[in-house]
Amino acid sequence: GVHTFDIFPVPATGQLTIMLTLLRPSAIVITLSDMLGREVRRVDLPEAVAFHETLRLSGLPPGNYVMGVTTGGGEVMTRVVTVR
């Protein structure tokens, strides 16, 4: 399971920081998709229990995006991110 899941700043400009702590080690995949479901960013991270990742947003048009975090166990969490 997931212990903590924080993203900042919100709304985001230029980059977004994702901080994630899991209850047990897992590889994770972070995706950022537009509201039509098209993936615009993806990061695959190796197995760990704590993650601190910066996602570059340059080149993305302003608007709302869906961030998805998928753990190796298949658990999926989503957050809506506003890019300006």
CSV table of C-alpha atoms in Angstrom, one decimal:
chain,number,residue,atom,x,y,z
A,1,GLY,CA,0.0,0.0,0.0
A,2,VAL,CA,0.8,3.7,-0.1
A,3,HIS,CA,1.8,5.5,3.1
A,4,THR,CA,2.1,9.1,1.8
A,5,PHE,CA,1.5,10.7,-1.6
A,6,ASP,CA,2.3,14.4,-2.0
A,7,ILE,CA,2.6,16.6,-5.1
A,8,PHE,CA,3.6,20.2,-5.2
A,9,PRO,CA,3.4,23.0,-6.2
A,10,VAL,CA,-0.3,23.0,-7.2
A,11,PRO,CA,-1.0,24.6,-9.6
A,12,ALA,CA,2.4,23.8,-11.2
A,13,THR,CA,4.6,25.9,-13.4
A,14,GLY,CA,7.6,24.3,-15.1
A,15,GLN,CA,8.0,21.3,-12.9
A,16,LEU,CA,6.2,19.2,-10.4
A,17,THR,CA,7.6,17.3,-7.4
A,18,ILE,CA,6.2,14.0,-6.4
A,19,MET,CA,7.0,12.6,-3.0
A,20,LEU,CA,5.7,9.1,-2.3
A,21,THR,CA,6.3,6.6,0.6
A,22,LEU,CA,5.2,3.0,0.4
A,23,LEU,CA,4.5,0.5,3.1
A,24,ARG,CA,6.8,-2.0,1.4
A,25,PRO,CA,9.3,-1.7,-1.5
A,26,SER,CA,7.9,-1.6,-5.0
A,27,ALA,CA,8.7,-0.3,-8.4
A,28,ILE,CA,6.4,2.4,-9.5
A,29,VAL,CA,5.3,4.1,-12.7
A,30,ILE,CA,4.3,7.8,-12.8
A,31,THR,CA,2.2,9.0,-15.7
A,32,LEU,CA,0.8,12.4,-16.6
A,33,SER,CA,-2.1,12.3,-19.0
A,34,ASP,CA,-4.2,15.0,-20.5
A,35,MET,CA,-8.0,15.0,-19.9
A,36,LEU,CA,-8.5,12.9,-23.1
A,37,GLY,CA,-6.3,10.2,-21.6
A,38,ARG,CA,-3.3,10.8,-23.8
A,39,GLU,CA,-0.1,10.2,-21.9
A,40,VAL,CA,2.2,13.2,-22.0
A,41,ARG,CA,4.9,12.2,-19.4
A,42,ARG,CA,6.0,8.9,-18.0
A,43,VAL,CA,8.6,7.9,-15.5
A,44,ASP,CA,9.5,4.3,-14.5
A,45,LEU,CA,11.2,4.1,-11.2
A,46,PRO,CA,13.1,1.1,-9.8
A,47,GLU,CA,12.0,-0.6,-6.6
A,48,ALA,CA,12.2,1.5,-3.5
A,49,VAL,CA,10.1,2.4,-0.5
A,50,ALA,CA,10.5,6.2,-0.8
A,51,PHE,CA,10.4,8.2,-4.0
A,52,HIS,CA,11.2,11.9,-4.6
A,53,GLU,CA,10.9,12.7,-8.3
A,54,THR,CA,10.7,15.9,-10.3
A,55,LEU,CA,8.6,15.9,-13.4
A,56,ARG,CA,9.4,18.5,-16.0
A,57,LEU,CA,6.3,20.2,-17.4
A,58,SER,CA,8.0,22.4,-20.1
A,59,GLY,CA,6.1,22.3,-23.4
A,60,LEU,CA,2.8,21.3,-21.9
A,61,PRO,CA,-0.1,23.6,-22.6
A,62,PRO,CA,-1.8,25.1,-19.5
A,63,GLY,CA,-4.8,23.1,-18.2
A,64,ASN,CA,-5.7,20.1,-16.1
A,65,TYR,CA,-3.9,16.8,-16.3
A,66,VAL,CA,-4.3,13.5,-14.5
A,67,MET,CA,-1.3,12.1,-12.6
A,68,GLY,CA,-1.3,8.4,-12.1
A,69,VAL,CA,1.0,6.4,-9.8
A,70,THR,CA,0.9,2.6,-10.3
A,71,THR,CA,2.8,0.4,-7.9
A,72,GLY,CA,4.2,-3.0,-8.7
A,73,GLY,CA,1.3,-4.6,-6.9
A,74,GLY,CA,-1.1,-3.0,-9.3
A,75,GLU,CA,-2.4,-0.3,-6.9
A,76,VAL,CA,-3.2,2.9,-8.8
A,77,MET,CA,-3.6,6.4,-7.3
A,78,THR,CA,-4.6,9.4,-9.3
A,79,ARG,CA,-4.6,13.2,-8.7
A,80,VAL,CA,-5.7,16.0,-10.9
A,81,VAL,CA,-2.8,18.5,-11.5
A,82,THR,CA,-3.3,22.0,-12.9
A,83,VAL,CA,-0.5,23.3,-15.1
A,84,ARG,CA,-0.3,27.0,-15.7
